[in-house]
CSV table of C-alpha atoms in Angstrom, one decimal:
chain,number,residue,atom,x,y,z
A,1159,MET,CA,-2.0,27.3,-17.3
A,1160,ILE,CA,-0.2,27.4,-14.2
A,1161,SER,CA,2.3,25.2,-14.6
A,1162,LYS,CA,3.9,22.2,-11.8
A,1163,LYS,CA,6.6,20.8,-13.9
A,1164,VAL,CA,9.7,20.0,-12.2
A,1165,ASP,CA,13.2,19.0,-14.6
A,1166,ASN,CA,14.0,15.4,-12.4
A,1167,VAL,CA,13.3,13.6,-9.2
A,1168,GLN,CA,16.3,15.7,-7.8
A,1169,VAL,CA,14.6,19.0,-7.6
A,1170,ALA,CA,11.0,17.3,-7.2
A,1171,LEU,CA,11.9,15.9,-4.1
A,1172,SER,CA,13.7,19.3,-3.0
A,1173,GLY,CA,12.8,19.9,0.8
A,1174,VAL,CA,12.8,16.5,1.9
A,1175,LYS,CA,14.0,15.5,5.4
A,1176,ASN,CA,14.5,13.3,8.0
A,1177,GLY,CA,12.1,12.8,10.7
A,1178,MET,CA,9.3,13.6,7.7
A,1179,THR,CA,5.8,12.4,7.4
A,1180,PHE,CA,5.2,10.6,3.6
A,1181,MET,CA,2.5,9.0,1.4
A,1182,LEU,CA,2.9,7.0,-0.6
A,1183,GLY,CA,0.7,5.4,-3.6
A,1184,GLY,CA,0.7,2.3,-4.7
A,1185,PHE,CA,-1.1,-1.6,-4.1
A,1186,GLY,CA,1.7,-4.4,-3.3
A,1187,LEU,CA,4.3,-3.7,-6.2
A,1188,CYS,CA,1.5,-1.8,-8.8
A,1189,GLY,CA,1.5,2.2,-9.4
A,1190,ILE,CA,3.9,2.7,-6.9
A,1191,PRO,CA,6.0,5.5,-7.2
A,1192,GLU,CA,9.4,4.0,-8.0
A,1193,ASN,CA,11.3,6.8,-9.3
A,1194,ALA,CA,10.7,8.8,-5.4
A,1195,ILE,CA,11.4,6.0,-3.5
A,1196,THR,CA,14.8,5.9,-6.0
A,1197,GLU,CA,16.0,8.6,-5.2
A,1198,LEU,CA,14.8,8.7,-1.5
A,1199,VAL,CA,17.2,6.0,-1.1
A,1200,ARG,CA,19.6,7.8,-2.8
A,1201,LEU,CA,19.1,10.9,-0.5
A,1202,GLY,CA,19.7,8.6,2.5
A,1203,ILE,CA,16.9,10.5,4.2
A,1204,GLU,CA,15.9,8.8,8.2
A,1205,ASN,CA,13.9,8.4,10.7
A,1206,ILE,CA,10.7,8.7,8.1
A,1207,THR,CA,7.2,7.2,8.8
A,1208,CYS,CA,5.4,5.7,5.6
A,1209,ILE,CA,2.5,5.6,5.0
A,1210,SER,CA,1.1,3.4,2.4
A,1211,ASN,CA,-1.1,-0.3,2.3
A,1212,ASN,CA,1.8,-2.2,2.0
A,1213,ALA,CA,5.2,-2.4,2.2
A,1214,GLY,CA,7.2,-3.6,-0.4
A,1215,VAL,CA,8.8,-6.4,-1.1
A,1216,ASP,CA,12.4,-7.2,0.2
A,1217,ASP,CA,14.2,-6.2,-2.9
A,1218,PHE,CA,11.8,-3.8,-4.9
A,1219,GLY,CA,9.5,-0.9,-3.6
A,1220,LEU,CA,9.2,0.6,0.3
A,1221,GLY,CA,11.4,-2.4,0.8
A,1222,LEU,CA,13.9,-0.5,-0.6
A,1223,LEU,CA,13.8,2.0,2.5
A,1224,LEU,CA,13.6,-1.2,4.4
A,1225,GLN,CA,16.5,-2.1,3.3
A,1226,LYS,CA,18.6,1.1,4.7
A,1227,HIS,CA,16.5,1.8,7.8
A,1228,GLN,CA,15.1,4.9,6.5
A,1229,ILE,CA,11.8,4.0,7.9
A,1230,LYS,CA,11.1,4.8,11.6
A,1231,LYS,CA,7.3,4.1,11.4
A,1232,MET,CA,4.6,2.3,8.6
A,1233,ILE,CA,1.3,2.7,8.6
A,1234,SER,CA,-0.2,-0.4,6.4
A,1235,SER,CA,-3.2,-2.5,6.5
A,1236,TYR,CA,-1.4,-5.2,5.1
A,1237,VAL,CA,2.5,-6.2,5.2
A,1238,GLY,CA,2.6,-10.4,4.3
A,1239,GLU,CA,4.8,-10.1,1.4
A,1240,ASN,CA,8.6,-8.5,3.1
A,1241,ASP,CA,11.2,-10.9,5.2
A,1242,GLU,CA,12.9,-7.8,6.2
A,1243,PHE,CA,10.2,-6.3,7.3
A,1244,GLU,CA,9.0,-8.6,9.2
A,1245,ARG,CA,12.4,-8.8,11.0
A,1246,GLN,CA,12.5,-5.4,11.7
A,1247,MET,CA,9.2,-5.3,13.4
A,1248,LEU,CA,9.5,-8.2,15.4
A,1249,SER,CA,13.1,-7.1,16.8
A,1250,GLY,CA,11.4,-3.6,17.7
A,1251,GLU,CA,13.0,-1.3,15.1
A,1252,LEU,CA,10.1,-0.8,13.1
A,1253,GLU,CA,7.2,1.4,15.3
A,1254,VAL,CA,4.0,-0.4,12.6
A,1255,GLU,CA,0.6,1.6,13.0
A,1256,LEU,CA,-2.3,-1.4,10.9
A,1257,THR,CA,-4.9,-0.1,9.6
A,1258,PRO,CA,-7.6,-1.3,8.2
A,1259,GLN,CA,-7.8,-0.9,4.4
A,1260,GLY,CA,-10.6,1.3,3.6
A,1261,THR,CA,-9.9,3.5,7.0
A,1262,LEU,CA,-6.7,3.9,5.6
A,1263,ALA,CA,-8.0,5.3,2.2
A,1264,GLU,CA,-10.6,7.4,3.8
A,1265,LYS,CA,-7.4,9.4,6.2
A,1266,CYS,CA,-5.5,10.2,2.8
A,1267,ARG,CA,-9.2,11.4,1.4
A,1268,ALA,CA,-10.5,13.7,4.6
A,1269,ALA,CA,-7.1,14.9,4.1
A,1270,GLN,CA,-8.0,16.0,1.0
A,1271,ALA,CA,-10.6,17.2,1.1
A,1272,GLY,CA,-11.0,18.9,4.3
A,1273,PHE,CA,-12.6,16.4,7.3
A,1274,PRO,CA,-10.4,16.5,10.6
A,1275,ALA,CA,-12.2,13.1,10.9
A,1276,PHE,CA,-15.2,10.8,10.0
A,1277,TYR,CA,-17.6,7.7,11.5
A,1278,THR,CA,-16.8,4.1,9.8
A,1279,PRO,CA,-17.8,1.0,11.3
A,1280,ALA,CA,-14.5,-0.9,10.2
A,1281,GLY,CA,-13.0,-1.8,13.4
A,1282,TYR,CA,-15.6,-1.7,16.0
A,1283,GLY,CA,-14.7,-3.7,19.0
A,1284,THR,CA,-11.6,-5.0,17.6
A,1285,GLU,CA,-8.1,-4.1,18.8
A,1286,VAL,CA,-8.5,-0.9,16.2
A,1287,ALA,CA,-10.8,0.5,18.3
A,1288,GLU,CA,-9.2,1.2,21.3
A,1289,GLY,CA,-8.6,4.9,22.4
A,1290,LYS,CA,-10.5,5.8,20.2
A,1291,GLU,CA,-14.4,7.6,20.5
A,1292,SER,CA,-17.5,5.8,19.5
A,1293,ARG,CA,-20.5,6.9,18.2
A,1294,GLU,CA,-23.9,5.2,17.9
A,1295,PHE,CA,-25.6,6.2,14.6
A,1296,ASN,CA,-29.2,5.0,13.3
A,1297,GLY,CA,-28.6,1.8,15.9
A,1298,LYS,CA,-25.0,0.7,14.6
A,1299,MET,CA,-21.4,1.9,16.3
A,1300,TYR,CA,-18.9,3.3,14.0
A,1301,ILE,CA,-15.3,4.5,15.7
A,1302,LEU,CA,-13.9,8.1,15.2
A,1303,GLU,CA,-10.9,8.4,12.7
A,1304,GLU,CA,-9.2,11.3,12.3
A,1305,ALA,CA,-7.5,12.3,8.6
A,1306,PHE,CA,-3.5,11.5,7.9
A,1307,LYS,CA,-1.4,15.1,8.6
A,1308,ALA,CA,1.9,14.4,6.0
A,1309,ASP,CA,4.5,16.5,5.0
A,1310,PHE,CA,4.9,14.6,1.1
A,1311,ALA,CA,2.1,12.6,-0.8
A,1312,PHE,CA,4.1,10.6,-3.9
A,1313,VAL,CA,2.4,9.3,-6.7
A,1314,LYS,CA,2.4,7.8,-9.5
A,1315,ALA,CA,0.1,7.9,-13.0
A,1316,TRP,CA,-0.1,6.6,-16.3
A,1317,LYS,CA,-0.4,10.6,-17.9
A,1318,GLY,CA,-0.1,14.0,-17.2
A,1319,ASP,CA,0.8,17.4,-18.2
A,1320,ALA,CA,2.7,20.4,-16.9
A,1321,ALA,CA,-0.8,21.4,-15.3
A,1322,GLY,CA,-0.2,19.2,-12.9
A,1323,ASN,CA,-3.6,17.0,-14.7
A,1324,LEU,CA,-3.4,12.7,-14.1
A,1325,VAL,CA,-4.7,9.9,-15.4
A,1326,PHE,CA,-4.4,6.1,-14.2
A,1327,LYS,CA,-4.2,3.6,-15.5
A,1328,GLY,CA,-5.5,-0.3,-14.5
A,1329,THR,CA,-5.6,-0.5,-11.1
A,1330,ALA,CA,-2.4,1.3,-10.4
A,1331,ARG,CA,-4.9,3.7,-9.6
A,1332,ASN,CA,-5.8,2.4,-6.1
A,1333,PHE,CA,-4.5,5.3,-3.5
A,1334,ASN,CA,-2.5,7.5,-5.5
A,1335,PRO,CA,-5.5,9.8,-6.5
A,1336,CYS,CA,-6.9,9.7,-2.8
A,1337,MET,CA,-3.2,10.9,-1.7
A,1338,CYS,CA,-3.0,13.4,-3.9
A,1339,GLY,CA,-3.2,16.5,-1.5
A,1340,ALA,CA,-3.5,15.2,1.3
A,1341,ALA,CA,-0.3,16.3,2.1
A,1342,LYS,CA,1.7,19.6,2.4
A,1343,ILE,CA,3.3,18.9,-1.3
A,1344,THR,CA,2.5,16.3,-3.5
A,1345,VAL,CA,5.0,15.3,-6.2
A,1346,ALA,CA,3.4,13.4,-9.3
A,1347,GLU,CA,6.0,11.2,-11.6
A,1348,VAL,CA,4.0,10.3,-15.1
A,1349,GLU,CA,4.9,7.7,-16.9
A,1350,GLU,CA,4.2,10.0,-20.2
A,1351,LEU,CA,4.2,13.9,-19.8
A,1352,VAL,CA,1.9,15.0,-22.6
A,1353,PRO,CA,1.7,18.5,-23.9
A,1354,VAL,CA,-0.7,20.2,-21.8
A,1355,GLY,CA,-4.5,20.6,-23.6
A,1356,GLU,CA,-3.7,16.8,-25.0
A,1357,LEU,CA,-5.7,15.4,-22.6
A,1358,ASP,CA,-9.3,15.6,-22.6
A,1359,PRO,CA,-10.9,17.7,-19.9
A,1360,ASN,CA,-13.8,14.9,-19.3
A,1361,ASN,CA,-11.2,11.9,-18.7
A,1362,ILE,CA,-9.1,13.3,-15.9
A,1363,HIS,CA,-8.6,11.4,-12.7
A,1364,VAL,CA,-7.2,14.1,-10.9
A,1365,PRO,CA,-7.4,17.6,-11.5
A,1366,GLY,CA,-4.2,19.2,-11.1
A,1367,ILE,CA,-5.3,21.7,-8.3
A,1368,PHE,CA,-4.2,19.0,-6.2
A,1369,VAL,CA,-0.6,18.4,-7.6
A,1370,GLN,CA,2.9,21.0,-7.1
A,1371,ARG,CA,5.4,19.3,-8.1
A,1372,ILE,CA,4.7,16.5,-11.2
A,1373,PHE,CA,7.6,15.2,-13.5
A,1374,GLN,CA,8.6,12.5,-16.7
A,1375,GLY,CA,9.9,9.5,-14.2
A,1376,SER,CA,11.9,7.0,-15.9
A,1377,ASN,CA,13.0,3.2,-16.1
A,1378,TYR,CA,10.1,1.9,-14.6
A,1379,GLU,CA,10.1,-1.8,-13.6
A,1380,LYS,CA,6.5,-2.1,-13.2
A,1381,ARG,CA,7.3,-5.5,-11.3
A,1382,ILE,CA,4.8,-8.1,-11.7
A,1383,GLU,CA,4.0,-9.7,-7.7
A,1384,GLN,CA,2.1,-12.9,-8.6
A,1385,ARG,CA,2.3,-13.6,-12.0
A,1386,THR,CA,-1.3,-16.0,-12.8
A,1387,VAL,CA,-2.0,-17.1,-16.4
A,1388,ARG,CA,-4.4,-19.6,-17.6
A,1389,THR,CA,-3.0,-22.1,-20.4
A,1390,ARG,CA,-4.9,-21.8,-24.1
A,1391,GLY,CA,-7.2,-23.8,-25.5
B,1396,MET,CA,-16.1,-34.1,2.8
B,1397,LEU,CA,-15.2,-31.8,0.7
B,1398,ASP,CA,-11.8,-30.2,-0.2
B,1399,LYS,CA,-11.3,-26.6,-1.1
B,1400,ASN,CA,-12.8,-27.1,-4.5
B,1401,GLY,CA,-15.8,-28.3,-3.1
B,1402,ILE,CA,-15.6,-25.2,-0.6
B,1403,ALA,CA,-15.9,-23.1,-3.7
B,1404,LYS,CA,-18.3,-24.8,-5.4
B,1405,ARG,CA,-21.0,-25.4,-2.6
B,1406,ILE,CA,-20.6,-21.4,-1.9
B,1407,ALA,CA,-20.7,-20.9,-6.1
B,1408,LYS,CA,-24.9,-21.4,-5.7
B,1409,GLU,CA,-25.2,-18.4,-2.9
B,1410,VAL,CA,-24.2,-16.3,-5.5
B,1411,LYS,CA,-27.2,-15.0,-7.4
B,1412,ASP,CA,-28.2,-13.0,-10.5
B,1413,GLY,CA,-27.8,-9.5,-10.4
B,1414,TYR,CA,-24.9,-9.6,-7.6
B,1415,TYR,CA,-21.8,-7.7,-6.9
B,1416,VAL,CA,-19.6,-10.0,-5.0
B,1417,ASN,CA,-16.1,-9.8,-2.7
B,1418,LEU,CA,-14.0,-12.4,-3.4
B,1419,GLY,CA,-11.1,-12.7,-0.1
B,1420,ILE,CA,-8.1,-14.6,-1.0
B,1421,GLY,CA,-8.0,-18.3,-0.9
B,1422,ILE,CA,-10.9,-20.3,-1.1
B,1423,PRO,CA,-13.0,-17.6,-1.9
B,1424,THR,CA,-11.4,-17.2,-4.6
B,1425,LEU,CA,-12.1,-20.0,-6.0
B,1426,VAL,CA,-15.7,-19.6,-6.1
B,1427,ALA,CA,-15.7,-17.6,-9.1
B,1428,ASN,CA,-14.5,-21.0,-11.1
B,1429,PHE,CA,-17.5,-22.2,-10.1
B,1430,VAL,CA,-20.6,-19.8,-10.7
B,1431,GLN,CA,-23.1,-21.1,-12.8
B,1432,ASP,CA,-23.0,-20.0,-16.7
B,1433,ASP,CA,-26.3,-18.7,-16.9
B,1434,ILE,CA,-26.3,-15.8,-14.7
B,1435,ASP,CA,-25.2,-12.4,-15.1
B,1436,VAL,CA,-22.6,-12.3,-11.6
B,1437,GLU,CA,-19.8,-9.1,-10.8
B,1438,PHE,CA,-16.6,-9.3,-9.1
B,1439,GLN,CA,-15.5,-6.7,-7.1
B,1440,SER,CA,-12.0,-5.9,-6.1
B,1441,GLU,CA,-11.4,-3.6,-3.1
B,1442,ASN,CA,-7.6,-2.5,-4.8
B,1443,GLY,CA,-10.0,-1.2,-7.7
B,1444,VAL,CA,-11.9,-3.1,-10.2
B,1445,LEU,CA,-15.3,-4.1,-11.1
B,1446,GLY,CA,-16.0,-6.6,-13.3
B,1447,MET,CA,-13.2,-8.9,-12.9
B,1448,GLY,CA,-12.0,-11.7,-15.4
B,1449,PRO,CA,-9.9,-15.2,-15.6
B,1450,PHE,CA,-6.4,-14.8,-15.5
B,1451,PRO,CA,-4.9,-13.4,-18.7
B,1452,PHE,CA,-3.1,-16.3,-21.1
B,1453,GLU,CA,0.6,-16.1,-20.8
B,1454,GLY,CA,1.9,-13.4,-22.4
B,1455,GLU,CA,-0.9,-10.7,-22.0
B,1456,GLU,CA,-0.3,-10.4,-18.4
B,1457,ASP,CA,-0.6,-6.3,-17.3
B,1458,ALA,CA,1.1,-5.2,-14.6
B,1459,ASP,CA,-1.2,-2.3,-14.5
B,1460,ILE,CA,-4.3,-5.1,-13.9
B,1461,ILE,CA,-4.3,-7.1,-10.2
B,1462,ASN,CA,-6.6,-8.4,-7.9
B,1463,ALA,CA,-6.2,-7.8,-4.0
B,1464,GLY,CA,-3.8,-10.7,-3.8
B,1465,LYS,CA,-1.6,-9.4,-6.5
B,1466,GLN,CA,-2.2,-11.5,-8.8
B,1467,THR,CA,-2.3,-10.9,-12.4
B,1468,ILE,CA,-6.0,-10.8,-13.7
B,1469,THR,CA,-7.9,-9.7,-17.2
B,1470,THR,CA,-11.6,-7.6,-16.9
B,1471,MET,CA,-15.0,-8.0,-18.3
B,1472,PRO,CA,-16.7,-6.2,-20.6
B,1473,GLY,CA,-18.5,-3.5,-18.8
B,1474,ALA,CA,-15.4,-3.6,-16.2
B,1475,SER,CA,-14.7,-0.4,-14.2
B,1476,PHE,CA,-12.0,0.9,-12.7
B,1477,PHE,CA,-11.8,3.4,-9.5
B,1478,ASP,CA,-9.6,4.8,-6.4
B,1479,SER,CA,-9.2,2.7,-3.3
B,1480,ALA,CA,-11.7,5.4,-1.4
B,1481,THR,CA,-14.3,5.1,-4.0
B,1482,SER,CA,-13.9,1.1,-3.8
B,1483,PHE,CA,-14.5,1.1,-0.4
B,1484,GLY,CA,-17.2,3.6,-0.7
B,1485,MET,CA,-19.3,0.6,-2.7
B,1486,ILE,CA,-18.2,-1.8,0.8
B,1487,ARG,CA,-19.0,0.5,3.2
B,1488,GLY,CA,-21.8,2.2,1.3
B,1489,LYS,CA,-23.6,-1.7,0.9
B,1490,HIS,CA,-23.5,-1.6,-2.1
B,1491,VAL,CA,-21.8,-4.8,-2.7
B,1492,ASP,CA,-24.5,-8.0,-2.1
B,1493,LEU,CA,-22.2,-10.6,-0.9
B,1494,THR,CA,-18.8,-11.2,1.1
B,1495,ILE,CA,-17.0,-14.3,1.1
B,1496,LEU,CA,-14.1,-14.1,3.2
B,1497,GLY,CA,-11.7,-16.9,4.5
B,1498,ALA,CA,-11.0,-16.9,8.8
B,1499,MET,CA,-9.3,-18.3,11.6
B,1500,GLU,CA,-11.9,-18.8,14.0
B,1501,VAL,CA,-15.7,-17.8,14.0
B,1502,ALA,CA,-17.9,-17.7,17.1
B,1503,GLU,CA,-21.6,-18.7,17.5
B,1504,ASN,CA,-22.2,-14.8,18.4
B,1505,GLY,CA,-21.1,-14.4,14.4
B,1506,ASP,CA,-17.9,-12.5,15.2
B,1507,ILE,CA,-14.5,-13.1,13.0
B,1508,ALA,CA,-11.1,-13.6,13.2
B,1509,ASN,CA,-8.7,-13.7,10.8
B,1510,TRP,CA,-6.1,-10.9,10.5
B,1511,LYS,CA,-3.5,-11.9,12.9
B,1512,ILE,CA,-1.7,-14.5,15.9
B,1513,PRO,CA,0.0,-12.5,18.5
B,1514,GLY,CA,3.5,-13.7,18.6
B,1515,LYS,CA,3.4,-15.1,15.6
B,1516,MET,CA,3.7,-13.1,12.1
B,1517,VAL,CA,1.0,-9.8,11.9
B,1518,LYS,CA,0.1,-9.9,8.5
B,1519,GLY,CA,-2.3,-7.2,8.7
B,1520,MET,CA,-6.3,-6.9,8.2
B,1521,GLY,CA,-6.0,-5.1,4.6
B,1522,GLY,CA,-9.5,-4.8,3.6
B,1523,ALA,CA,-10.9,-7.4,5.8
B,1524,MET,CA,-12.7,-5.2,8.9
B,1525,ASP,CA,-13.7,-3.0,6.3
B,1526,LEU,CA,-15.8,-5.6,4.9
B,1527,VAL,CA,-17.0,-7.6,7.9
B,1528,ALA,CA,-18.4,-3.8,9.6
B,1529,SER,CA,-20.4,-3.4,6.6
B,1530,ALA,CA,-21.3,-6.2,4.4
B,1531,GLU,CA,-24.6,-7.5,5.7
B,1532,ASN,CA,-24.2,-11.1,3.4
B,1533,ILE,CA,-20.9,-12.4,4.8
B,1534,ILE,CA,-20.2,-16.2,3.6
B,1535,VAL,CA,-17.0,-17.4,5.8
B,1536,ALA,CA,-15.2,-20.4,3.9
B,1537,MET,CA,-12.9,-22.4,6.0
B,1538,MET,CA,-11.8,-25.3,7.1
B,1539,HIS,CA,-13.7,-26.6,10.3
B,1540,THR,CA,-11.1,-27.5,12.4
B,1541,ASN,CA,-7.1,-26.1,12.2
B,1542,LYS,CA,-4.3,-28.2,10.9
B,1543,ALA,CA,-4.7,-29.8,15.1
B,1544,GLY,CA,-7.5,-30.8,14.7
B,1545,VAL,CA,-9.2,-28.3,16.8
B,1546,SER,CA,-12.2,-26.2,16.0
B,1547,LYS,CA,-12.8,-23.1,14.2
B,1548,LEU,CA,-16.3,-23.1,15.2
B,1549,LEU,CA,-16.0,-21.8,18.7
B,1550,LYS,CA,-18.5,-20.3,21.4
B,1551,ARG,CA,-16.1,-17.3,21.2
B,1552,CYS,CA,-13.3,-16.2,19.4
B,1553,THR,CA,-9.7,-16.8,21.1
B,1554,LEU,CA,-7.8,-15.1,18.6
B,1555,PRO,CA,-8.1,-10.7,18.5
B,1556,LEU,CA,-11.1,-9.9,16.5
B,1557,THR,CA,-11.6,-8.6,13.0
B,1558,GLY,CA,-15.4,-7.5,13.4
B,1559,VAL,CA,-18.2,-8.2,16.0
B,1560,GLY,CA,-21.6,-10.5,14.8
B,1561,CYS,CA,-20.8,-9.9,11.6
B,1562,VAL,CA,-20.9,-13.6,10.1
B,1563,THR,CA,-24.6,-14.8,8.1
B,1564,LYS,CA,-23.2,-18.2,6.6
B,1565,ILE,CA,-20.6,-20.7,6.7
B,1566,VAL,CA,-19.2,-23.4,4.7
B,1567,THR,CA,-16.3,-25.9,6.0
B,1568,ASN,CA,-15.3,-29.6,4.2
B,1569,LEU,CA,-18.2,-30.7,6.5
B,1570,ALA,CA,-21.2,-28.9,6.7
B,1571,VAL,CA,-23.1,-25.2,6.0
B,1572,LEU,CA,-24.2,-23.9,9.1
B,1573,GLU,CA,-26.2,-20.4,9.6
B,1574,VAL,CA,-25.3,-18.2,12.0
B,1575,THR,CA,-28.7,-17.4,14.4
B,1576,GLU,CA,-29.5,-16.1,18.2
B,1577,ASN,CA,-29.1,-19.7,19.5
B,1578,GLY,CA,-26.1,-20.6,18.0
B,1579,PHE,CA,-24.8,-22.2,14.7
B,1580,LEU,CA,-27.8,-23.8,12.9
B,1581,LEU,CA,-26.7,-27.0,10.9
B,1582,LEU,CA,-28.1,-26.5,7.2
B,1583,GLU,CA,-26.7,-29.6,5.8
B,1584,ARG,CA,-23.4,-32.3,5.7
B,1585,ALA,CA,-20.7,-32.5,3.3
B,1586,PRO,CA,-21.3,-35.8,1.0
B,1587,GLY,CA,-20.3,-39.2,3.5
B,1588,VAL,CA,-20.3,-37.2,7.1
B,1589,SER,CA,-22.4,-37.7,10.1
B,1590,VAL,CA,-24.1,-35.1,12.2
B,1591,ASP,CA,-22.0,-37.1,15.0
B,1592,GLU,CA,-19.0,-35.7,13.1
B,1593,ILE,CA,-19.9,-32.1,12.9
B,1594,LYS,CA,-21.4,-32.1,16.6
B,1595,ALA,CA,-17.5,-33.7,17.5
B,1596,ALA,CA,-15.2,-30.5,15.3
B,1597,THR,CA,-17.7,-28.0,16.3
B,1598,GLU,CA,-17.1,-26.3,19.6
B,1599,GLY,CA,-19.7,-23.3,19.8
B,1600,ASP,CA,-24.0,-24.3,20.1
B,1601,LEU,CA,-24.8,-26.0,17.7
B,1602,THR,CA,-28.5,-26.3,16.8
B,1603,ILE,CA,-29.4,-29.4,14.9
B,1604,ASP,CA,-33.3,-30.0,13.9
B,1605,SER,CA,-34.6,-33.3,13.0
B,1606,GLU,CA,-32.9,-33.6,9.6
B,1607,VAL,CA,-30.3,-32.5,8.0
B,1608,PRO,CA,-29.8,-33.4,4.4
B,1609,GLU,CA,-26.6,-34.1,2.8
B,1610,MET,CA,-25.3,-31.1,0.1
B,1611,ALA,CA,-26.4,-31.4,-3.1
B,1612,ILE,CA,-23.6,-29.6,-5.2
């Protein structure tokens, strides 16, 4: 067994520098790498480019990095839940590249799987296609999208082991598996780091080869963005 | 004239036995409340769940189980979770049978705009561009006119496009329309709404066959 285990978030994030490009898993606030974000805020790394489906809310998730003006550019599909984000974008402080959600996921997966680029129909005929090569296949038009290049991927899983194997829970899976192995270094934080051998090899969602560092996370808040319930009876 | 629930109720009739359905945010989400009990349907949410169920009972919310609107949900027996690339594989690969989404504008050629108003807030397209580029059965749920009374069924969209030539059917508070080679074909009128009212509220080319029935909902 090749161990990927590191003692804490400080060791896990060693090597992060100003100006780097980071991938961060999560959909809304669901499945975000809370510990890595807190550490990036503490380190005060600046001028970073974040690839993340959303930008958090004002006081949680990537919103914490926005508050401190640490983000230079966001690459996301939907950013509608964050007032500070809106303010920084409209004032020109923040660069934003909006990307269709499926394209965003596939640009991660392509980087993971060694594809430099792929054709997708999403965005053909829209401003997303501007400046991109387009091509017809079987009578339908597609645009060429390139794989992401990133320095670090920060992902969050439910369970993991020292081998770097990961298991996710519910829809907290989302972009996390697509980002594993899609950056030079993948850092996984887990709610529960279990002894090697405990996870059933049949039920591993991400094999450890895609993960370089794994650590036991702590103090998960797991904030709910839209609490919707029905009444009994 | 229909309210939002009325639109959802009419669209629910388009959901057939054996369909996998993706519901957008807003009116489309309400469609799930009106699907007949005697058919088998599975709802897909692009953040990674197939077999979505109703909202949880109070106290049973799970931060790890949400829909694309970031709302807490439950799952039905037979449900599955998956990553975002797999989710959009279902969508891009045409495995989802019906897509229902909202729009700011629809053009008579089937173009749709629903993600950006230049100069105002840009929230992003989320999964809408992927959905409309691949789905073959796209129903738009929206009001016939905007708050200023201006038609949302146009000759050409004025806002930045989400997708080209993709919308197949539109259900509004006034009518059910199909997108054809000759523009919008009026299929049904909402209860109490006349053909003339629909004509007046539609900017794009409107084809009207002799008899336009009232919706049965």
